[in-house]
Coordinates of C-alpha atoms in Angstrom, one line a residue:
X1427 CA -21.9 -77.3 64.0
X1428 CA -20.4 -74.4 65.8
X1429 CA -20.2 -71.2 64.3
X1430 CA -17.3 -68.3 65.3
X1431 CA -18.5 -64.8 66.3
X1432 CA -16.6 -61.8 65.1
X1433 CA -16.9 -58.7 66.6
X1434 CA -16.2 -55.7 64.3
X1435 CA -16.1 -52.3 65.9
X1436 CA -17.7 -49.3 63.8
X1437 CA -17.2 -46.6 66.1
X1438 CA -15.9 -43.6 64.5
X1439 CA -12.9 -43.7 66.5
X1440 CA -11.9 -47.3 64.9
X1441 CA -13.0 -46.0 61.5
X1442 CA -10.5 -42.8 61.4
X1443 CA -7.5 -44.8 63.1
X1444 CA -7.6 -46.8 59.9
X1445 CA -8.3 -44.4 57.1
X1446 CA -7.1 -40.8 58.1
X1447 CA -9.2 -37.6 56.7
X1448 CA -8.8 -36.5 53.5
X1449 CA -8.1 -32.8 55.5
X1450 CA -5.0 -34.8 57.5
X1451 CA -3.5 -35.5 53.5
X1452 CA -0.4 -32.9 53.2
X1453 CA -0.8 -30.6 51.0
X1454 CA 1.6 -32.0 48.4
X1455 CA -0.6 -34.8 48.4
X1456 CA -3.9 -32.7 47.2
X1457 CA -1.9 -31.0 44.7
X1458 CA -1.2 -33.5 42.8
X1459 CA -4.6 -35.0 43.5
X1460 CA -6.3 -32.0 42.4
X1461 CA -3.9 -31.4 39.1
X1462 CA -5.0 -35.1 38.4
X1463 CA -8.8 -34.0 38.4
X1464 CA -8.1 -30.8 37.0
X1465 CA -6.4 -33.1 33.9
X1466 CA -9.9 -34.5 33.2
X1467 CA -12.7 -32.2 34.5
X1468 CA -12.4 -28.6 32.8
X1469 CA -13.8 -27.0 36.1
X1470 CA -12.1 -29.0 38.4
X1471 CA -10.0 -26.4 40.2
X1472 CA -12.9 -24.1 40.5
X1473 CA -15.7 -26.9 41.8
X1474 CA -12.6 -28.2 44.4
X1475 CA -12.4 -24.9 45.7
X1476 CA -16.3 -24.7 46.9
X1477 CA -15.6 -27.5 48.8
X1478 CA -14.4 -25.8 51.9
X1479 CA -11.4 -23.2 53.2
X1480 CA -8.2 -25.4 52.9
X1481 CA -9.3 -27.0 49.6
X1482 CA -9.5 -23.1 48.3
X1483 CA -6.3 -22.0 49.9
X1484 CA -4.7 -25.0 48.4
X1485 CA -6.3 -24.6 44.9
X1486 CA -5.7 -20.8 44.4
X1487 CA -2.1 -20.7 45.7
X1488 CA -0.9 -23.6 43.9
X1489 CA -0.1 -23.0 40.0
X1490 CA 0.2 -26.7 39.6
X1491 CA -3.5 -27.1 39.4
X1492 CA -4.0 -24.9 36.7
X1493 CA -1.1 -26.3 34.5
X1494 CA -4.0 -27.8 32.2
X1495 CA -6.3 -26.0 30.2
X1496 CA -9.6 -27.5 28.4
X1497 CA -11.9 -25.5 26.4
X1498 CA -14.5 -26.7 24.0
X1499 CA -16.1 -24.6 21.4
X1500 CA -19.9 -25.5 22.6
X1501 CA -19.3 -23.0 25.6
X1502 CA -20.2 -19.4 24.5
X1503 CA -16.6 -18.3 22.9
X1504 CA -15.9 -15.3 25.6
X1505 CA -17.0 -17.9 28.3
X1506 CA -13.7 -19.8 27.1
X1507 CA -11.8 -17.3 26.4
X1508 CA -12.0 -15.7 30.1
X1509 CA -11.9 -19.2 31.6
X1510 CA -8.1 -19.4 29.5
X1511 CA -7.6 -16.0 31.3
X1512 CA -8.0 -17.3 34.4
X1513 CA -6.1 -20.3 33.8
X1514 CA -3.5 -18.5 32.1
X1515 CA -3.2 -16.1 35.4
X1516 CA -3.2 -18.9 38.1
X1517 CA -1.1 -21.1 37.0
X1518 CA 1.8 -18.6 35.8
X1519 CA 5.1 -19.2 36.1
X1520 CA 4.5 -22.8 35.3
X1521 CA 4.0 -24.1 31.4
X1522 CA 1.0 -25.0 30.5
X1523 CA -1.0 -27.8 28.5
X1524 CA -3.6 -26.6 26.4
X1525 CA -6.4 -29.1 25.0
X1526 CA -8.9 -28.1 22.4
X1527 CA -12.2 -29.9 21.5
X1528 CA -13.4 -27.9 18.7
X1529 CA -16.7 -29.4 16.2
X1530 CA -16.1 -26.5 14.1
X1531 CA -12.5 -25.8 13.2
X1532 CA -13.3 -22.0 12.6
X1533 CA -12.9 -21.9 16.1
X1534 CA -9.4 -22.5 17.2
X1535 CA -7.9 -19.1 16.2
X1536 CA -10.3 -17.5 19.0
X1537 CA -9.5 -20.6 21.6
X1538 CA -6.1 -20.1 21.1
X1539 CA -5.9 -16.3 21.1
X1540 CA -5.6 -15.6 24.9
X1541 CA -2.3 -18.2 24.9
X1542 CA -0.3 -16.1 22.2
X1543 CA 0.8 -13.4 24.5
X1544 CA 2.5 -16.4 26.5
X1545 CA 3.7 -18.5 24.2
X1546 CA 7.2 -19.3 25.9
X1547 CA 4.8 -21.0 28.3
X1548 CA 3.2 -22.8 26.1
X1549 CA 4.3 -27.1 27.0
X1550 CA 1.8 -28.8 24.6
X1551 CA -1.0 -28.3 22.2
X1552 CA -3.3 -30.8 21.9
X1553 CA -6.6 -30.2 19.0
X1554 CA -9.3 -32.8 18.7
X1555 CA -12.6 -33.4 17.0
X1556 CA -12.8 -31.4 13.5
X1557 CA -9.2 -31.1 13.9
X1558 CA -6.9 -33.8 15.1
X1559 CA -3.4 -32.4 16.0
X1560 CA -0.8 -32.9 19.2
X1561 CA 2.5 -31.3 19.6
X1562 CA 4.9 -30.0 21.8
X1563 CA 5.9 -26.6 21.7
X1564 CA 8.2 -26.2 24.7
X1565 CA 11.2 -26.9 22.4
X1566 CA 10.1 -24.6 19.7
X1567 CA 8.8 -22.1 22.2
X1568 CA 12.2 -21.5 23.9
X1569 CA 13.9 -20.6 21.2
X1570 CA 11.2 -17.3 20.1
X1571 CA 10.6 -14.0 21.6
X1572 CA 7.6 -13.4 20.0
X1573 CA 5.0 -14.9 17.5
X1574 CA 4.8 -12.3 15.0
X1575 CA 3.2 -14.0 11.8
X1576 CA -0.2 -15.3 11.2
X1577 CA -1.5 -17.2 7.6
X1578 CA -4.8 -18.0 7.5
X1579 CA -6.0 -20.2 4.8
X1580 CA -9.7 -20.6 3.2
X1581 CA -11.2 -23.5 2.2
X1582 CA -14.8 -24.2 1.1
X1583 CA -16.1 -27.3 3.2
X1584 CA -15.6 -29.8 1.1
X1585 CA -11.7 -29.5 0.8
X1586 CA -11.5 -28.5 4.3
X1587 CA -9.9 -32.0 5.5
X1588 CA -7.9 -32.7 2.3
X1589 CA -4.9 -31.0 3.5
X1590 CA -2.3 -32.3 6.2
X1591 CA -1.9 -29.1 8.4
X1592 CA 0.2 -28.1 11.1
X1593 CA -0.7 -25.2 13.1
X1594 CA 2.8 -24.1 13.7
X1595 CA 5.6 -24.4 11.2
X1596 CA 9.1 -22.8 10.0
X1597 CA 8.5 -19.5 8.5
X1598 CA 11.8 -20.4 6.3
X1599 CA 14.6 -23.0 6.2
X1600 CA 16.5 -19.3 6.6
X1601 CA 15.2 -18.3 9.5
X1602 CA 15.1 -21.6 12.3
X1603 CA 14.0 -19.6 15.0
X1604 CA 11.1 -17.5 13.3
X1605 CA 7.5 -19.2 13.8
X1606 CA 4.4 -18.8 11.4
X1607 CA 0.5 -19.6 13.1
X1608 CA -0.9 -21.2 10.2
X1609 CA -5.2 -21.9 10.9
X1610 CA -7.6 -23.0 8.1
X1611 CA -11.2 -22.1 8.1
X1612 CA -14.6 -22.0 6.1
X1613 CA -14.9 -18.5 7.2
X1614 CA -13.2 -15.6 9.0
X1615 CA -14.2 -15.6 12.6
X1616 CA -16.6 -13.2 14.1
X1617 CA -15.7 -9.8 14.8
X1618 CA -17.1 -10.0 18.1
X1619 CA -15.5 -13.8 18.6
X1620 CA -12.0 -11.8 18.7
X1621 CA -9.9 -10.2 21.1
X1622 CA -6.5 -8.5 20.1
X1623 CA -4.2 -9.9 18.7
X1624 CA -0.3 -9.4 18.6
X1625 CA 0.5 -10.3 15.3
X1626 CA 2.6 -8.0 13.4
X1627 CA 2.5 -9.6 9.9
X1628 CA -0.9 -11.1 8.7
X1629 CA -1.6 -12.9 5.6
X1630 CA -5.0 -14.4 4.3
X1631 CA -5.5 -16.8 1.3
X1632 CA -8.1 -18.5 -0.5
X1633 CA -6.8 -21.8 -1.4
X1634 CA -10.2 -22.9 -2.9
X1635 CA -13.6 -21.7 -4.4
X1636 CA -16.2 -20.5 -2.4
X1637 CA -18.8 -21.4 -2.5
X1638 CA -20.3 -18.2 -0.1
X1639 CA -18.8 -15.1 -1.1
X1640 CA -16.5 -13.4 2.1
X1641 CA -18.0 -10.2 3.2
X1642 CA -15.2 -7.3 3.4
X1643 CA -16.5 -6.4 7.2
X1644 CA -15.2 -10.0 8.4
X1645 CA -12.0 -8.9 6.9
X1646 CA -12.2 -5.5 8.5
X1647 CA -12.9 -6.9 11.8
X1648 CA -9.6 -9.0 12.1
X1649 CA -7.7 -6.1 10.6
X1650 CA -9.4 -4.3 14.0
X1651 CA -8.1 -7.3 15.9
X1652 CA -4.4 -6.7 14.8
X1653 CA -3.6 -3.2 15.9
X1654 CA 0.0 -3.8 16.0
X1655 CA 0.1 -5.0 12.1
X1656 CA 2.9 -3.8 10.3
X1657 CA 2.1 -6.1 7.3
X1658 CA -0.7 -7.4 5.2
X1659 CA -1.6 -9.7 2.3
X1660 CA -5.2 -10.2 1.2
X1661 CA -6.0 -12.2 -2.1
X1662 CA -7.7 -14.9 -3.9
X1663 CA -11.3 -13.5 -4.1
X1664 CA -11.8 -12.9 -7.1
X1665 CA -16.1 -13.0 -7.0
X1666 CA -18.1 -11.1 -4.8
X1667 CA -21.3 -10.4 -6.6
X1668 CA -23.0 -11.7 -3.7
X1669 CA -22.0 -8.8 -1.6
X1670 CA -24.4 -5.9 -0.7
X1671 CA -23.2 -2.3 -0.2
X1672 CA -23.3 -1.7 4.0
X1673 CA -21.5 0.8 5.9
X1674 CA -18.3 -0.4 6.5
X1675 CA -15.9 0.6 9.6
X1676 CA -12.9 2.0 9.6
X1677 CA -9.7 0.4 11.1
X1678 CA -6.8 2.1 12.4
X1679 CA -3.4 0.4 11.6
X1680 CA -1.0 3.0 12.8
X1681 CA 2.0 0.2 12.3
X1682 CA 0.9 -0.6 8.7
X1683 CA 4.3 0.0 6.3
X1684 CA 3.0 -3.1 3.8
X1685 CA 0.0 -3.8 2.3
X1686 CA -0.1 -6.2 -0.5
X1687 CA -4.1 -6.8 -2.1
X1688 CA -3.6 -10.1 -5.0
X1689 CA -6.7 -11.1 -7.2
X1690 CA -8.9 -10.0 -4.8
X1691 CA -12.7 -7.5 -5.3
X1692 CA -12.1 -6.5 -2.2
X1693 CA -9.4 -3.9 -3.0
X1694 CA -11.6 -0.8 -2.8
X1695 CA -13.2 -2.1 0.1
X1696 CA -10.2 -2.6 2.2
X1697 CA -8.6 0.8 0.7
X1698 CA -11.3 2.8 1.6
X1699 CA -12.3 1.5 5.2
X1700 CA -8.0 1.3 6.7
X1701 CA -6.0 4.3 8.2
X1702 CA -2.9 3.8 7.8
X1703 CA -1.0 6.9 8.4
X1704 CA 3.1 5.4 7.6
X1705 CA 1.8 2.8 4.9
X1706 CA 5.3 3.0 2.5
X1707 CA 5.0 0.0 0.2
X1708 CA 1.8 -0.6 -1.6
X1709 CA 1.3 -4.2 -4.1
X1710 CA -1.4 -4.1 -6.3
X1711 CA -1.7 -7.6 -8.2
X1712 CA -4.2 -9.4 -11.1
X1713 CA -6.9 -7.3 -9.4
X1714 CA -8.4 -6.2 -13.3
X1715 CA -11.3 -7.7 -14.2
X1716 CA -14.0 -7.3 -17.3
X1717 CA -17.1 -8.0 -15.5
X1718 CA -19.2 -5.4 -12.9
X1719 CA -18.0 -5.2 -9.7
X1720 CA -20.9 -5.3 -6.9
X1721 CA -21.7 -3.1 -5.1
X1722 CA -22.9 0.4 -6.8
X1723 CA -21.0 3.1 -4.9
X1724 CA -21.7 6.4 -5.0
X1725 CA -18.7 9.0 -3.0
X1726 CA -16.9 12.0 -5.1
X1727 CA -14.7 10.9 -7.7
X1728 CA -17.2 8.0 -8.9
X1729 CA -18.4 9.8 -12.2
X1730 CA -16.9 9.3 -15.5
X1731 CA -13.6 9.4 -16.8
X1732 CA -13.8 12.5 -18.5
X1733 CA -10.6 11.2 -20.8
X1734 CA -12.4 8.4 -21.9
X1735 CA -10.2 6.1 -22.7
X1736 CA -10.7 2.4 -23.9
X1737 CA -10.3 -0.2 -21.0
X1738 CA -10.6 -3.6 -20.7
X1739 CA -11.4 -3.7 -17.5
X1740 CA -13.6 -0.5 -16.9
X1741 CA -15.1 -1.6 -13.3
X1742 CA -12.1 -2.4 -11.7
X1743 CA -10.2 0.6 -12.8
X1744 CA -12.8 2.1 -11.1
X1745 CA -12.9 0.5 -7.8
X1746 CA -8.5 0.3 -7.5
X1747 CA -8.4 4.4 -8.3
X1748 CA -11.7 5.0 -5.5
X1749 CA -9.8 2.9 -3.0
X1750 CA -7.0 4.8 -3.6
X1751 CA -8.2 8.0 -3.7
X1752 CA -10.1 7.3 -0.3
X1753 CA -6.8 5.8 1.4
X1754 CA -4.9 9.0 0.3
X1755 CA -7.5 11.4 1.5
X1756 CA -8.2 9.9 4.9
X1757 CA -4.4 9.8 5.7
X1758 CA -2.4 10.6 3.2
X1759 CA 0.4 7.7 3.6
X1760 CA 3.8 8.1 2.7
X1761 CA 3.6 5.8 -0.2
X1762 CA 7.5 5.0 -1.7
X1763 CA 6.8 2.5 -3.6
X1764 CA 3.5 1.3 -5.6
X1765 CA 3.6 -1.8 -7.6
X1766 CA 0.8 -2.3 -10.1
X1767 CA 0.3 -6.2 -11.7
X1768 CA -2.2 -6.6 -13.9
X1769 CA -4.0 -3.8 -11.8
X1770 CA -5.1 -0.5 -13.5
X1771 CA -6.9 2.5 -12.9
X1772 CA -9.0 5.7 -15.0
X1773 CA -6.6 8.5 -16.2
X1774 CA -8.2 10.5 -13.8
X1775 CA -7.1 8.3 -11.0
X1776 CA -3.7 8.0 -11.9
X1777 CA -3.5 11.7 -12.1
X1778 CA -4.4 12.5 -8.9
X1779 CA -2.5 9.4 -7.6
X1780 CA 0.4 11.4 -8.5
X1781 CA -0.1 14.4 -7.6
X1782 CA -1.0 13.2 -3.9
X1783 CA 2.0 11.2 -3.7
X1784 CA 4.2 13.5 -3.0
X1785 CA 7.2 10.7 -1.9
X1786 CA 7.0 8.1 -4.0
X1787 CA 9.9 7.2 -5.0
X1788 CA 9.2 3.7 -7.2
X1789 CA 6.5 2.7 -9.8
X1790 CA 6.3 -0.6 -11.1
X1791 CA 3.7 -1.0 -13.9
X1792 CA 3.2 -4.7 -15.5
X1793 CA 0.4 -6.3 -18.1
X1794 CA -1.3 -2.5 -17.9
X1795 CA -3.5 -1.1 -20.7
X1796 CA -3.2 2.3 -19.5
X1797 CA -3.8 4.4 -22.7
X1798 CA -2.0 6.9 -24.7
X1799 CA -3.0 9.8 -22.0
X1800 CA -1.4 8.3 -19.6
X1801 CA 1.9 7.0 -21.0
X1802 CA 2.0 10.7 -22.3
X1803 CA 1.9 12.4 -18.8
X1804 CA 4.4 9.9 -18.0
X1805 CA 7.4 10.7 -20.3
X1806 CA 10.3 12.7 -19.8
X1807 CA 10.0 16.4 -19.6
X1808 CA 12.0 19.6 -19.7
X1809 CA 11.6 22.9 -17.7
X1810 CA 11.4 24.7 -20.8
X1811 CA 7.8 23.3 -22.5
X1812 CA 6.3 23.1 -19.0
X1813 CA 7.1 26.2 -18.8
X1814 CA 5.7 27.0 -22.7
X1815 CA 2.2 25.1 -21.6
X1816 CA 1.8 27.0 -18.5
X1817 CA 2.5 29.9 -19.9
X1818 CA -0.5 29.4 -22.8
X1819 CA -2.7 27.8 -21.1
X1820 CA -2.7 31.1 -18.1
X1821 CA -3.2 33.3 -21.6
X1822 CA -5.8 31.3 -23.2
X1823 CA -3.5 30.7 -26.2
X1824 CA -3.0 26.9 -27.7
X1825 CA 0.2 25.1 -27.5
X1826 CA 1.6 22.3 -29.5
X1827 CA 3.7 21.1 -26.4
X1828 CA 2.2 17.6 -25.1
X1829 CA 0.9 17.5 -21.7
X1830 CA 2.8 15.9 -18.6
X1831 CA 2.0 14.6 -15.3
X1832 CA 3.4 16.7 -12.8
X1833 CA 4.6 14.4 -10.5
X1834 CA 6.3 13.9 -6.7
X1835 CA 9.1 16.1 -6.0
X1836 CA 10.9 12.9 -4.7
X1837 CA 11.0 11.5 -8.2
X1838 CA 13.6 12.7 -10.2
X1839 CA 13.7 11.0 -13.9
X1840 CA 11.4 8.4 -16.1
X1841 CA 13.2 4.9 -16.5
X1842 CA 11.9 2.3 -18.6
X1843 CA 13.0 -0.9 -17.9
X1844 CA 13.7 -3.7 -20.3
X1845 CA 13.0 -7.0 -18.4
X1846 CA 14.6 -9.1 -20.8
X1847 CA 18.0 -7.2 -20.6
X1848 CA 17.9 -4.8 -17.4
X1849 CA 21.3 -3.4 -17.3
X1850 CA 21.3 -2.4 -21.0
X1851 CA 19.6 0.8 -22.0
X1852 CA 17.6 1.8 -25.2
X1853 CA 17.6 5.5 -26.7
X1854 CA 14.0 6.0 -27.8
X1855 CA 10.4 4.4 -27.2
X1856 CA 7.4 5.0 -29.3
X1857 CA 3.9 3.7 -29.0
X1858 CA 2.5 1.8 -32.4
X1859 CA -1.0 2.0 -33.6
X1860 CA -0.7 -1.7 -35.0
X1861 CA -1.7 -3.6 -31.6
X1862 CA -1.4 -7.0 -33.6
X1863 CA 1.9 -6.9 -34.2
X1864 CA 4.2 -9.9 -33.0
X1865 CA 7.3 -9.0 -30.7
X1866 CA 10.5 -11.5 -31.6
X1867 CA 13.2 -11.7 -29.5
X1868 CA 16.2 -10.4 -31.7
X1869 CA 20.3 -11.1 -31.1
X1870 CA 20.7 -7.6 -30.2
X1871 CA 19.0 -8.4 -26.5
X1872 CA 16.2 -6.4 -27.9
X1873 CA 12.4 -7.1 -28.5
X1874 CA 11.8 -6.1 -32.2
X1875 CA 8.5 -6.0 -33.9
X1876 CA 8.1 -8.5 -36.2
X1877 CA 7.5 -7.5 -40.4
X1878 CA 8.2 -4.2 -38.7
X1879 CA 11.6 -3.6 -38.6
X1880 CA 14.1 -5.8 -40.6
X1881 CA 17.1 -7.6 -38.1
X1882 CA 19.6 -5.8 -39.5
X1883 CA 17.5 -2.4 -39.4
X1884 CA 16.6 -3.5 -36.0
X1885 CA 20.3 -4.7 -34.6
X1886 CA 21.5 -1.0 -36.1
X1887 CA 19.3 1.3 -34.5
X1888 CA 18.9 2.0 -31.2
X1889 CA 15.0 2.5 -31.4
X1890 CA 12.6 0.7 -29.6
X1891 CA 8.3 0.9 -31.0
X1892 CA 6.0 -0.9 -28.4
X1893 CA 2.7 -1.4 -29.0
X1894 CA 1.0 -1.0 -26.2
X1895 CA -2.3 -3.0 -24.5
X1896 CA -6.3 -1.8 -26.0
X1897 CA -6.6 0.7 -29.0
X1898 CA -3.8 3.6 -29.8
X1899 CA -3.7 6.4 -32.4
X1900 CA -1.1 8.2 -33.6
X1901 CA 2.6 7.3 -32.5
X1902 CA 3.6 9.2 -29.8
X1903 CA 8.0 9.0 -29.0
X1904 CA 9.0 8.6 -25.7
X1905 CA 12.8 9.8 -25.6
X1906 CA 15.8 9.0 -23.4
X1907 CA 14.4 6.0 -21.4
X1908 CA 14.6 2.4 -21.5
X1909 CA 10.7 0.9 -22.0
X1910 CA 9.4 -2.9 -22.1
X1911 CA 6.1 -3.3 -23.4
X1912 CA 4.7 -6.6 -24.7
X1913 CA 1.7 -7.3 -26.5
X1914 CA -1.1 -10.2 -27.4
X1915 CA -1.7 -11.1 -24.1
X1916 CA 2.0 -11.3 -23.1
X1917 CA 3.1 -8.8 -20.4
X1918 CA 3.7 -5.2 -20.2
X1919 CA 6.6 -4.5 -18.0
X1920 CA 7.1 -0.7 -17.2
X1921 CA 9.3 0.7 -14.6
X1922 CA 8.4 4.1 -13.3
X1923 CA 11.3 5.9 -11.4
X1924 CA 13.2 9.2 -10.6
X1925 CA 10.8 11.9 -12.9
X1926 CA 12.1 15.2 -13.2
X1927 CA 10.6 17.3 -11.9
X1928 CA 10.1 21.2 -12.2
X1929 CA 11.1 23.9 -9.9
X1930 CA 9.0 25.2 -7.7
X1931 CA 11.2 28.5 -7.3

């Protein structure tokens, strides 16, 4: 048998005449080469350009390579965040693709916080592992100048993947072109996890109970993330017995016009640690509770209510009027409106309240058991008796004349509102000592007092007796202004606005 030689030359020469260097490739060629690598390795760009000169010349001047971005929340946080930095830098003007991996969801918001200042570049999101979740934005994106509103829900870990969530959504069917960053978590994110953030509006929600009480510095710290927040809504934690007394920082908010604070402990926490020096609008909602409120302060102002009057909720009175007090002492905000829900405070709080507010302009009082002092230094006033109890009280003599609030210089008259018929008006209000006493609804678009006042006595007169919340004495008449009050665990609806107010010629 006779075998065939080949002859196979290996010489280098032969060997590059068939397969050219990967340094002859034109440099479109390792562009898109590299961008394919980058797509799948994290580090890509930065391990190609060790390799040698050209492959770092062609890696740092091409944005291309850097269109995709990969971080995963086992790297140290800042490690990520500086690597979307770079990313973010190198690969600008181009959109960009960003890909999470998170194991713990409380991690996206600080992933995805050094993409928010450019959104508009922003091609597609995709989230995996505790969170699944792919979308394009690009479409959405366009359309925005700015992402101005973040909700963050709360869930304990259990209902944490019961909910289908989308991290970007319509704010309203009103507004197509405004986008809200919704994120759900087991826990507000490290203070130190953060870097700042452009929101302007910022909302955060409980949707569950927790089963680890929130402590108010995590809340404090993404307040301090936000320093362009114009707008804020805390509520839902209604138990924080759990929490210790610590020295709590103070966050500037020199935006802040809006602060709402719903069924939440927190209140006097928040309150007392924000400066907020053109806070107008203040909500107060179901923050009145009848059990202790942890922890025990001790600052000016926390000693007894030297009225002592009843309460139901005697802790929580406390904590709303101290937060209060604090907020208006550290920066005295031009507060215009303040809306009080099932909120209260001591007599002694709302008095100063008052007297500190020197331009509010609205107050909105529902399901309040403020007492009889109260509602007293409320009602409408003349010159004349302030006058009279000025005038005894600088000469040591006693005067029958009841005592009034002196109140803001903006507010020019009481109104009572009656909720059930707003544009009508009523002639009198009295308080009633009989706090058992059923309210009807009568034809006369009035609330009467049942086996009070007769229908036809009712229907004829132009009086109105209210029995207000906790324990009254004698009956005190309220003249002039329109007043709503409801009893037996109904609501108490009380409209504060406009009180005269005396000269100070």
């Amino acid at each position: 048998m006779e075998f065939s030689t080949i002859s196979v030359d290996a010489s280098p020469s032969h060997s590059h005449s068939l397969i050219p260097p990967v340094g002859n490739l034109p440099a479109e060629l390792l562009i898109e080469t590299f961008a394919f690598c980058a797509a799948e390795d994290p580090l890509a760009p930065l391990t190609l350009g060790t390799v040698c000169r050209l492959w770092k010349k062609v890696v740092d001047e091409s944005p291309r390579v850097w269109q995709v971005v990969i971080l995963d929340d086992k790297r140290y946080i800042p490690a990520s965040q500086s690597q979307a930095k770079l990313w973010i830098s190198r690969s600008a003007p181009l959109e960009l693709d960003v890909k999470l991996h998170v194991e713990d969801a409380n991690n996206i918001l600080p992933l995805l916080a050094p993409f928010l200042p450019v959104l508009r570049r922003w091609r597609r999101l995709t989230i995996s592992g505790a969170r699944e979740e792919s979308i394009r934005l690009s479409d959405t994106f366009s359309r925005l100048d700015t992402l101005n509103d973040l909700s963050i829900s709360v869930y304990d870990d259990e209902d944490a993947n019961d909910t289908c969530r989308s991290t970007f959504v319509q704010y309203s069917p009103l507004w197509p072109n405004r986008m809200v960053m919704n994120i759900w978590l087991t826990k507000l994110p490290h203070a130190e996890s953060m870097i700042p953030l452009q929101f302007t509006s910022l909302s955060i929600t409980e949707q569950s109970p927790l089963t680890t009480q929130p402590d108010p510095t995590a809340v404090l710290g993404l307040l301090k993330s936000c320093p362009q927040l114009e707008s804020f809504t805390l509520s839902g934690w209604m138990e924080a017995e759990n929490y210790r007394y610590h020295p709590l920082p103070v966050v500037s908010l020199p935006r802040l016009h809006t602060l709402h604070l719903r069924r939440t402990t927190l209140a006097r926490a928040i309150l007392s640690h924000i400066d907020a020096p053109v806070l107008s609008k203040l909500y107060l909602a179901n923050l009145n509770i009848s059990h202790r409120i942890s922890p025990e302060y001790l600052e000016p102002g926390d000693s007894e209510d030297e009225a002592h009057d009843y309460s139901q909720s005697p802790w929580s009175d406390q904590a709303t009027g101290m937060g209060l007090r604090n907020l208006i002492a550290r920066c005295n905000p031009p507060i215009k409106a303040l809306e009080m829900d099932y909120s209260d405070m001591r007599t002694k709080d709302f008095i100063y309240v008052f007297d500190h507010l020197t331009e509010l302009e609205d107050f909105l009082i529902v399901a309040s058991d403020m007492s009889n002092t109260v509602i007293r230094l409320l009602k409408p006033y003349d010159e004349a008796a302030l006058a009279a109890n000025f005038n005894a009280a600088s000469t040591s003599e006693e005067s029958d004349n009841d005592p009034c609030l002196s109140p803001a210089p903006s507010l020019t008259r009481v109104k009572y509102t009656d909720r059930f018929a707003p544009e009508d008006t009523m002639e009198e209000v009295g308080e009633c000592s009989r706090s058992r006493d059923r309210y009807l609804w009568t034809s006369c678009n009035r609330i009467g007092i049942g086996d009070y006042l007769t229908h036809d006595h009712y229907a004829s007169n132009a009086s109105f007796f209210a029995a207000p919340l906790g324990h009254f004495g004698n009956q005190t008449r309220l003249s002039r202004a329109p007043f709503l009050v409801q009893n037996s665990d109904v609501i108490r609806d009380t409209k504060y606005q406009d009180i005269q107010t005396p000269s100070t010629d």
